[in-house]
Coordinates of C-alpha atoms and ligand atoms in Angstrom, one line a residue:
M1 CA 87.5 138.4 98.3
Q2 CA 91.8 138.7 98.3
R3 CA 91.5 141.1 101.6
R4 CA 89.1 138.8 103.1
D5 CA 91.5 135.7 102.8
I6 CA 94.2 137.5 104.2
L7 CA 92.3 137.9 107.0
R8 CA 91.1 135.2 107.2
L9 CA 94.7 133.8 107.2
L10 CA 95.7 135.8 109.7
A11 CA 93.3 134.5 112.2
L12 CA 94.8 131.5 111.6
S13 CA 98.2 132.8 113.4
P14 CA 97.8 131.8 117.0
F15 CA 97.5 128.0 115.5
L16 CA 101.1 127.9 113.8
S17 CA 102.0 129.2 117.2
A18 CA 100.6 126.6 118.5
A19 CA 102.9 124.1 115.7
R20 CA 105.4 125.8 116.6
A21 CA 105.8 124.8 120.2
A22 CA 104.8 122.1 119.4
G23 CA 107.9 121.1 118.0
L24 CA 106.8 121.4 113.6
E25 CA 109.9 123.1 111.7
P26 CA 110.5 127.2 112.9
L27 CA 108.3 128.5 110.8
P28 CA 109.1 132.8 109.7
A29 CA 106.6 135.7 110.6
L30 CA 103.2 135.2 109.0
S31 CA 102.2 138.9 108.7
Q32 CA 104.6 139.1 105.4
A33 CA 103.2 136.0 104.5
A34 CA 100.0 137.5 103.8
T35 CA 101.3 140.8 102.1
Q36 CA 104.5 139.2 99.9
P37 CA 104.3 135.7 99.3
D38 CA 107.3 134.5 97.4
V39 CA 105.2 132.8 94.6
E40 CA 102.2 134.1 93.2
L41 CA 100.9 132.0 90.9
E42 CA 98.1 132.0 88.6
L43 CA 96.0 129.8 87.7
T44 CA 92.9 129.3 85.2
A45 CA 91.0 125.8 84.3
A46 CA 89.2 126.1 80.9
P47 CA 88.6 124.3 77.9
R48 CA 90.7 123.7 75.2
A49 CA 91.6 121.5 72.4
V50 CA 94.6 119.0 72.4
S51 CA 96.3 115.6 69.9
I52 CA 96.2 113.2 71.4
L53 CA 95.5 110.9 68.7
P54 CA 96.0 111.3 65.4
G55 CA 93.3 113.2 63.7
A56 CA 91.0 115.6 65.5
Q57 CA 91.7 117.9 69.0
T58 CA 90.3 116.4 71.9
N59 CA 88.4 118.7 73.3
L60 CA 88.8 118.3 76.6
W61 CA 89.9 120.9 80.2
S62 CA 92.9 122.1 81.7
Y63 CA 95.0 123.9 84.3
T64 CA 96.8 127.0 82.8
G65 CA 99.7 129.1 85.0
R66 CA 101.4 131.9 84.8
V67 CA 104.3 133.0 87.7
V68 CA 103.6 136.4 88.5
R69 CA 105.5 136.3 91.2
G70 CA 109.1 134.3 92.3
P71 CA 111.1 132.1 90.1
A72 CA 110.2 131.0 86.8
T73 CA 111.0 127.5 87.6
A74 CA 107.6 127.9 90.5
L75 CA 105.6 126.0 87.1
Q76 CA 107.2 124.0 84.2
A77 CA 103.9 123.5 81.6
I78 CA 105.0 119.7 79.9
P79 CA 104.7 120.7 76.6
G80 CA 101.5 119.1 74.3
S81 CA 100.6 117.8 76.7
Y82 CA 96.9 118.8 78.7
L83 CA 98.4 118.1 82.4
G84 CA 98.3 121.5 84.3
P85 CA 101.8 123.0 84.9
V86 CA 104.1 121.8 87.1
I87 CA 104.4 123.7 90.2
R88 CA 107.7 123.8 91.7
V89 CA 108.4 124.8 95.1
R90 CA 110.0 125.5 98.2
R91 CA 110.2 123.9 101.8
G92 CA 109.1 127.2 103.9
Q93 CA 107.4 129.6 100.7
R94 CA 104.9 130.9 101.0
V95 CA 102.9 130.5 98.1
R96 CA 99.6 132.0 96.7
V97 CA 98.0 130.4 93.9
R98 CA 94.7 132.6 92.2
F99 CA 92.4 130.1 90.8
R100 CA 90.4 131.6 87.5
N101 CA 87.2 129.0 87.1
A102 CA 86.7 129.6 83.3
L103 CA 84.9 126.2 83.0
P104 CA 80.9 126.3 82.6
E105 CA 80.8 124.6 85.9
P106 CA 81.8 125.1 89.6
S107 CA 85.3 123.8 90.7
I108 CA 88.2 124.1 93.1
V109 CA 91.5 122.7 93.1
H110 CA 93.0 120.3 96.5
W111 CA 96.7 120.8 96.1
H112 CA 96.7 116.8 97.7
G113 CA 99.1 115.8 99.7
L114 CA 99.7 119.0 101.5
D115 CA 99.4 120.6 104.5
V116 CA 97.5 123.5 104.3
P117 CA 95.5 125.5 106.6
E118 CA 91.2 125.0 106.1
R119 CA 90.8 127.3 103.6
A120 CA 93.4 126.8 101.3
D121 CA 92.5 122.7 100.9
G122 CA 89.8 122.9 98.9
H123 CA 86.7 121.4 100.1
P124 CA 83.8 120.9 98.2
R125 CA 81.7 123.6 99.4
L126 CA 84.2 126.5 99.2
A127 CA 83.5 125.7 94.7
V128 CA 83.8 129.0 92.5
G129 CA 80.8 129.2 89.9
S130 CA 81.9 130.3 86.4
G131 CA 83.6 133.1 86.5
A132 CA 84.8 133.2 89.5
E133 CA 88.3 133.0 90.9
Y134 CA 89.1 131.7 94.4
V135 CA 92.5 132.7 96.4
Y136 CA 94.9 130.9 97.7
D137 CA 97.5 131.4 100.6
F138 CA 99.5 129.4 102.6
E139 CA 102.9 128.8 103.7
V140 CA 104.6 124.9 102.4
V141 CA 105.0 123.1 105.2
N142 CA 106.1 119.4 103.8
R143 CA 109.4 118.4 103.4
A144 CA 111.0 117.9 100.0
G145 CA 108.4 115.0 98.1
T146 CA 105.5 114.7 94.9
N147 CA 102.0 115.8 95.1
W148 CA 99.4 117.1 93.0
Y149 CA 96.4 119.3 92.2
H150 CA 92.8 118.4 90.9
P151 CA 88.9 119.5 91.5
H152 CA 86.9 118.6 93.9
P153 CA 83.8 120.4 93.3
H154 CA 80.6 118.6 94.8
M155 CA 80.0 115.4 92.8
R156 CA 82.1 116.2 89.8
T157 CA 85.7 115.5 90.5
A158 CA 86.0 112.9 88.7
Y159 CA 84.7 113.9 85.5
Q160 CA 86.4 117.5 85.6
A161 CA 90.0 115.2 86.3
Y162 CA 88.8 113.4 83.4
H163 CA 88.4 115.4 81.4
G164 CA 92.4 116.8 82.2
L165 CA 92.6 118.3 85.0
A166 CA 95.5 117.5 87.0
G167 CA 98.9 118.7 87.7
L168 CA 102.4 117.6 89.5
F169 CA 102.7 119.8 92.8
V170 CA 106.8 119.0 93.3
V171 CA 108.4 120.2 97.0
E172 CA 112.4 120.5 97.3
D173 CA 114.5 121.0 100.4
E174 CA 117.9 121.3 101.5
E175 CA 118.0 117.1 103.1
E176 CA 116.4 116.1 100.0
R177 CA 119.0 118.7 97.8
A178 CA 122.3 117.3 99.7
L179 CA 122.0 114.1 98.7
S180 CA 122.5 115.1 94.3
L181 CA 119.7 113.1 93.2
P182 CA 119.2 113.4 89.6
A183 CA 117.5 116.6 88.4
D184 CA 116.5 118.9 85.5
D185 CA 117.6 116.1 82.5
G186 CA 117.4 113.6 84.9
E187 CA 113.6 113.6 86.0
L188 CA 111.4 111.9 84.4
L189 CA 107.5 112.8 84.9
F190 CA 105.1 109.7 84.1
V191 CA 101.3 111.1 84.9
L192 CA 99.7 107.5 84.5
Q193 CA 96.5 107.4 83.2
D194 CA 93.9 105.4 81.2
R195 CA 90.9 107.2 78.9
R196 CA 88.3 106.0 76.7
F197 CA 88.3 108.1 72.9
D198 CA 85.3 108.0 70.7
A199 CA 85.9 107.7 67.0
G200 CA 85.8 111.3 66.9
N201 CA 88.8 111.5 69.1
Q202 CA 87.0 113.0 72.3
F203 CA 86.6 111.4 75.2
V204 CA 84.3 109.1 76.5
Y205 CA 82.8 108.9 80.0
A206 CA 79.4 107.7 81.2
G207 CA 79.9 108.7 85.0
G208 CA 79.3 112.4 86.2
A209 CA 75.6 114.3 87.3
A210 CA 75.0 116.0 85.0
E211 CA 75.6 119.5 84.8
G212 CA 73.5 121.4 87.6
G213 CA 72.1 117.7 89.2
Q214 CA 71.4 117.5 92.8
G215 CA 71.2 114.0 93.0
R216 CA 73.1 112.0 95.1
G217 CA 75.3 109.0 93.4
M218 CA 74.3 106.3 91.4
G219 CA 71.2 105.8 92.9
R220 CA 69.1 108.6 91.6
G221 CA 68.7 111.1 88.8
G222 CA 73.3 111.3 88.2
M223 CA 74.0 108.7 85.5
G224 CA 74.9 110.6 82.0
R225 CA 75.4 108.1 79.1
G226 CA 75.7 104.0 79.0
G227 CA 72.4 103.1 81.2
M228 CA 72.8 99.8 83.0
M229 CA 76.4 98.6 81.7
G230 CA 77.8 101.9 81.8
M231 CA 76.0 102.4 84.9
M232 CA 78.1 99.2 86.5
E233 CA 80.8 101.1 85.0
V234 CA 80.3 103.6 87.2
V235 CA 79.9 102.1 90.1
N236 CA 83.5 99.8 89.5
G237 CA 85.3 102.9 88.7
W238 CA 86.0 103.6 85.1
L239 CA 88.3 102.3 83.5
G240 CA 89.5 103.7 79.9
D241 CA 91.2 101.5 76.9
R242 CA 94.3 104.0 76.2
M243 CA 96.8 104.2 78.4
L244 CA 98.4 108.0 78.6
V245 CA 102.0 108.8 80.5
S246 CA 101.7 113.0 81.4
G247 CA 99.5 113.1 78.1
R248 CA 100.7 111.0 75.7
V249 CA 99.3 107.6 74.2
Q250 CA 101.7 105.2 75.1
P251 CA 104.4 106.9 74.6
T252 CA 108.7 106.4 73.6
V253 CA 110.6 108.5 75.5
D254 CA 114.3 109.3 74.7
V255 CA 116.5 108.3 76.9
D256 CA 120.4 107.9 77.5
R257 CA 122.2 106.1 79.6
R258 CA 122.8 107.3 83.2
T259 CA 120.6 107.2 86.1
Y260 CA 117.6 109.4 86.2
R261 CA 114.6 109.9 89.2
V262 CA 111.3 108.5 88.2
R263 CA 108.5 110.2 89.6
F264 CA 105.3 108.5 89.1
L265 CA 101.5 109.4 90.2
N266 CA 98.5 107.2 89.1
G267 CA 96.5 110.3 88.4
S268 CA 93.5 107.5 86.9
N269 CA 90.3 107.9 87.6
A270 CA 90.2 104.2 88.6
R271 CA 92.3 101.9 87.3
I272 CA 95.2 100.2 90.3
Y273 CA 98.5 98.9 88.4
K274 CA 101.3 96.1 89.5
L275 CA 104.4 98.7 87.8
A276 CA 107.6 96.4 86.6
W277 CA 109.7 97.3 84.3
S278 CA 110.3 95.1 81.2
H279 CA 113.9 94.4 82.0
Q280 CA 113.2 93.1 85.0
A281 CA 115.3 95.5 87.4
P282 CA 113.6 96.3 90.2
F283 CA 112.5 99.0 91.3
T284 CA 114.8 100.8 93.6
V285 CA 111.7 103.3 95.6
I286 CA 113.3 106.4 97.0
G287 CA 109.8 108.1 98.1
T288 CA 106.6 107.6 98.5
D289 CA 103.7 110.3 99.1
G290 CA 105.1 111.5 101.6
G291 CA 108.6 111.7 100.5
L292 CA 111.8 110.6 101.3
L293 CA 112.0 106.8 102.4
G294 CA 114.4 106.5 106.0
E295 CA 116.6 104.2 103.5
P296 CA 116.1 102.6 99.6
V297 CA 113.5 99.7 99.2
S298 CA 114.4 97.9 95.9
Q299 CA 111.3 95.3 94.8
R300 CA 110.5 93.8 91.9
F301 CA 106.5 95.1 91.3
L302 CA 105.4 98.1 91.8
T303 CA 101.4 98.8 93.0
L304 CA 100.4 102.1 92.6
A305 CA 96.3 102.9 93.2
P306 CA 94.8 106.5 92.8
G307 CA 95.8 109.4 94.1
Q308 CA 99.5 107.4 94.4
R309 CA 103.1 108.1 94.3
A310 CA 106.3 106.4 94.0
D311 CA 109.6 108.0 93.6
V312 CA 112.4 105.8 91.9
L313 CA 115.7 105.8 91.2
L314 CA 116.6 103.8 87.5
D315 CA 119.7 103.0 86.0
L316 CA 120.0 103.0 82.5
S317 CA 123.7 103.2 82.7
G318 CA 124.5 99.4 82.0
V319 CA 122.2 98.7 79.3
A320 CA 123.4 98.5 76.3
G321 CA 122.8 102.0 73.6
G322 CA 119.9 101.1 70.5
T323 CA 117.8 99.2 73.3
S324 CA 113.8 99.6 74.3
L325 CA 112.8 98.6 78.0
Q326 CA 108.5 99.0 78.6
L327 CA 107.3 99.4 81.9
Q328 CA 104.4 97.6 82.5
S329 CA 101.9 96.5 84.1
V330 CA 101.8 93.6 84.7
P331 CA 98.5 90.9 84.6
F332 CA 96.8 90.2 87.3
P333 CA 93.1 88.5 87.6
S334 CA 90.6 91.6 88.1
D335 CA 89.2 89.4 91.3
A336 CA 92.0 90.6 93.4
V337 CA 90.3 94.2 92.8
G338 CA 87.1 93.1 92.8
R339 CA 84.1 95.1 91.1
A340 CA 80.1 95.7 93.0
G341 CA 78.1 93.7 90.7
M342 CA 77.5 90.0 89.8
M343 CA 77.2 90.9 85.9
G344 CA 81.0 90.0 85.2
E345 CA 83.6 92.9 83.6
T346 CA 82.5 95.1 81.9
S347 CA 85.4 97.1 80.8
P348 CA 87.0 96.9 77.9
V349 CA 90.6 96.3 78.7
P350 CA 89.5 95.4 82.5
Q351 CA 91.6 95.4 86.2
G352 CA 94.4 93.5 85.7
A353 CA 94.8 93.5 81.9
A354 CA 98.5 93.3 80.9
L355 CA 99.2 97.2 80.2
V356 CA 102.5 98.7 78.4
L357 CA 102.5 102.0 79.3
A358 CA 105.3 103.1 78.1
T359 CA 108.7 102.3 75.6
L360 CA 112.1 103.6 77.4
R361 CA 114.7 104.2 74.3
V362 CA 117.8 103.9 74.8
S363 CA 120.9 105.7 74.0
N364 CA 124.6 105.3 73.1
R365 CA 125.1 109.2 75.0
Q366 CA 126.2 108.1 77.9
G367 CA 125.0 110.3 81.4
P368 CA 125.8 110.8 84.7
R369 CA 125.5 107.8 87.0
H370 CA 124.2 107.9 90.6
T371 CA 125.1 105.7 93.2
T372 CA 122.2 105.0 95.6
P373 CA 122.8 106.0 99.2
A374 CA 121.8 103.8 101.6
R375 CA 120.6 106.5 103.7
L376 CA 117.9 109.1 102.4
T377 CA 116.5 110.7 105.5
V378 CA 116.2 110.7 108.7
D379 CA 112.7 108.8 109.4
R380 CA 110.8 111.2 112.2
F381 CA 108.2 108.0 112.7
Q382 CA 106.8 107.3 116.2
P383 CA 105.1 104.8 117.0
A384 CA 102.1 105.1 119.4
P385 CA 100.8 101.6 120.1
N386 CA 98.8 103.9 123.5
A387 CA 97.2 106.0 121.1
P388 CA 92.8 105.0 120.2
V389 CA 91.9 102.8 117.9
R390 CA 89.2 104.6 115.6
R391 CA 87.0 101.7 113.2
V392 CA 86.3 102.8 110.2
P393 CA 84.3 99.7 108.2
L394 CA 84.7 100.2 104.4
T395 CA 81.5 98.8 102.7
F396 CA 78.9 98.5 100.3
M397 CA 74.8 98.3 100.1
Q398 CA 72.6 99.6 97.7
M399 CA 74.5 100.3 95.1
N400 CA 76.5 102.7 97.6
W401 CA 80.2 102.7 98.7
L402 CA 80.1 103.8 102.5
I403 CA 82.8 104.2 105.3
D404 CA 81.8 104.1 108.5
G405 CA 78.2 103.0 107.1
R406 CA 77.6 106.8 105.8
T407 CA 77.8 108.4 102.8
F408 CA 79.0 112.2 102.2
D409 CA 77.2 115.1 103.3
M410 CA 78.6 118.4 103.0
E411 CA 78.9 119.6 106.4
S412 CA 78.6 116.1 108.4
V413 CA 81.0 114.9 111.4
T414 CA 80.2 112.7 113.4
P415 CA 81.9 112.6 117.3
A416 CA 83.8 110.2 116.2
E417 CA 85.4 112.2 113.2
T418 CA 85.9 114.5 115.3
V419 CA 89.3 115.2 116.9
V420 CA 92.2 116.7 118.5
A421 CA 94.6 120.0 116.4
G422 CA 98.6 117.5 116.6
S423 CA 96.7 114.3 118.3
T424 CA 97.5 111.1 117.2
Q425 CA 95.6 108.2 116.6
I426 CA 95.0 104.7 114.8
W427 CA 92.9 104.3 112.5
E428 CA 91.7 101.0 111.0
F429 CA 89.7 100.1 108.1
V430 CA 87.6 97.3 107.8
N431 CA 87.0 96.4 104.4
Q432 CA 84.6 93.6 104.2
P433 CA 82.3 91.8 101.8
N434 CA 79.1 92.1 101.7
P435 CA 76.4 89.7 102.3
M436 CA 76.3 89.0 98.5
G437 CA 80.4 88.5 98.8
M438 CA 81.4 91.9 96.8
A439 CA 83.7 93.9 98.2
M440 CA 86.6 96.3 96.2
A441 CA 89.7 97.4 96.8
H442 CA 89.6 101.0 98.0
P443 CA 92.5 103.8 98.2
I444 CA 91.7 105.7 101.5
H445 CA 93.2 108.9 100.8
L446 CA 92.8 111.9 104.3
H447 CA 93.7 115.4 103.0
G448 CA 96.4 117.8 105.1
R449 CA 98.3 114.8 106.5
Q450 CA 100.3 112.0 106.1
F451 CA 100.4 109.2 108.0
R452 CA 101.4 105.8 108.1
V453 CA 100.8 102.3 107.6
L454 CA 100.8 99.9 111.0
S455 CA 100.1 96.6 109.3
R456 CA 97.7 95.3 107.4
N457 CA 96.0 91.4 107.5
G458 CA 93.1 89.1 105.6
A459 CA 94.5 89.2 101.7
D460 CA 98.1 88.1 102.3
A461 CA 97.0 86.5 98.9
N462 CA 96.4 88.9 96.6
P463 CA 98.9 89.6 93.7
L464 CA 98.5 93.3 94.3
R465 CA 100.1 92.5 97.8
E466 CA 103.9 92.6 96.5
G467 CA 104.4 95.3 95.0
I468 CA 102.7 97.1 98.1
H469 CA 105.5 98.1 101.0
D470 CA 104.0 99.8 103.3
R471 CA 107.2 102.2 104.7
G472 CA 107.6 105.9 103.9
W473 CA 104.7 108.0 104.8
T474 CA 101.8 107.9 102.3
D475 CA 98.5 110.0 101.8
T476 CA 96.6 107.3 100.3
V477 CA 96.8 103.7 101.3
L478 CA 95.0 100.6 99.5
V479 CA 93.0 99.0 101.4
L480 CA 92.5 95.2 99.7
P481 CA 88.6 93.3 99.2
G482 CA 88.9 91.8 102.9
E483 CA 91.6 94.1 104.6
T484 CA 91.9 95.2 107.9
V485 CA 94.8 98.2 107.3
R486 CA 96.1 99.7 110.1
V487 CA 97.4 103.8 110.2
Q488 CA 98.7 105.8 112.5
V489 CA 98.2 109.8 111.6
T490 CA 98.5 112.7 113.9
F491 CA 96.4 115.3 112.9
S492 CA 97.8 118.6 111.4
Q493 CA 98.2 121.8 113.5
F494 CA 95.2 123.8 111.4
P495 CA 91.7 123.6 112.9
G496 CA 89.1 123.0 110.6
L497 CA 86.6 121.0 108.2
Y498 CA 88.5 118.3 106.0
L499 CA 88.1 115.2 103.7
Y500 CA 89.0 111.6 103.3
H501 CA 87.7 109.8 100.8
C502 CA 88.0 106.9 98.7
H503 CA 90.6 107.7 95.4
I504 CA 88.6 105.9 92.7
L505 CA 87.8 109.5 91.6
E506 CA 83.4 107.4 91.3
H507 CA 83.4 105.8 93.9
E508 CA 84.3 109.5 96.1
D509 CA 81.8 111.3 94.1
M510 CA 78.5 108.9 94.7
G511 CA 78.9 109.5 98.6
M512 CA 82.6 107.2 99.5
M513 CA 83.9 110.4 101.4
R514 CA 83.5 111.6 104.9
N515 CA 84.3 115.3 106.3
F516 CA 86.7 115.3 109.6
R517 CA 87.1 117.6 111.9
I518 CA 90.1 119.3 113.6
R519 CA 89.6 121.0 116.2
P520 CA 91.8 123.3 117.8
A521 CA 94.1 121.6 120.1
Ligands
C2O601 CU1 93.9 113.7 95.5 CU2 90.3 114.9 98.5 O1 91.9 114.7 97.4
CU602 CU1 94.0 115.5 99.0
CU603 CU1 86.4 103.3 96.3

């Protein structure tokens, strides 16, 4: 398998040359890439028991890793957490990951945010069975930023991610290093997730096709536990009633009087957060899904939908020692997210509920204060007003969420979903309520490419709007009910079959996902 993957990778080299010719960053010779990765990791997905609540351990699924070659810092375990180790690599490094599936069912890993060849993207058709392995070989072409990894098997993504399979994938580069941002102890990793537990401390989840089941969406087959109420909760996106940050329930984090860099990931299946600090300080946003912004943006609220990341500076140097601050999600009406049914609210802690996610306990120790750089990076975005516009309706029909009128089909692509490597298009996501007035907010994610939001119209009064800034590169854009959002995307140089989908993972598994095919230029 390994040799075959290497041969496949070598077969891609003409396209890498094309990428170079197209003016992308210089890429070192590829022949060495296949034989000599800079970083080689082993990543295993397996059942494990972890203490989350007092009392019984929670049986879950988790990634563990080992560095086979390269710096030990390439993997950073999060002690006591079910989250997979943080993978930390540098731009330009060649990475090989040997994924071992020790789960009782098929799985495959997707590197969310990374621009990788088709073979390395974790498409569900590449899932490997229980006990099997899959070898990823790719070069890190992304610039510095906070990405993540999670499973992507057919109709089991939501189930597997909910049961613990997720981790951060951090890319570093020289440009970012030159800014001397807070690092090491000055970095906080906040992965936001919600879960429901039963009386025995086990995860409660109603979604997901039965193991080995072939049902499509919620319409037939794949219901699991929970009956009608459970079904509506899955169609709306499954919500937990306990908030976890990096695997701990509402943790208290000891911090010093210094500047922190906080990397946020919304790793929840369906919950949207409208974040705020309890001491009213604004977020100093320095980066988005796709890395550093041109310049920092200051905002009181930070809306983060499933799949999205934010990179933020938090200056606690002027806060009195002994103070406790909270990371909150401020309340908003659940209509801001919308729902599919007429049944009203069915979740124990609905979308928009006021939440405390974590408490920061400030010590008396004074640490380094970093002034926020006025300029962070050179923003290379070039508007292409004459690029072709593709209209992509997001709709709800017969208990199915649709993209451009269709649900997922493993290999199928329409002509509109076929694009040329390196070409630029404007995709216009139109989130239309159905004739019954039903619509939901959908975080729409494209594999393999960071894109830019050009405009959003139609939901200006939605309270989630004030936490959205739309500056910078992103791979997941929240499209609110009734809203039309235009994005400009320049497709990757790597040809092949890639996915775009709603990142409410229950919607994705129900089929709110489509392929797009990149044809060689
Ligand atoms: Cu984070 Cu296709 O997903
Ligand atoms: Cu992705
Ligand atoms: Cu959705």
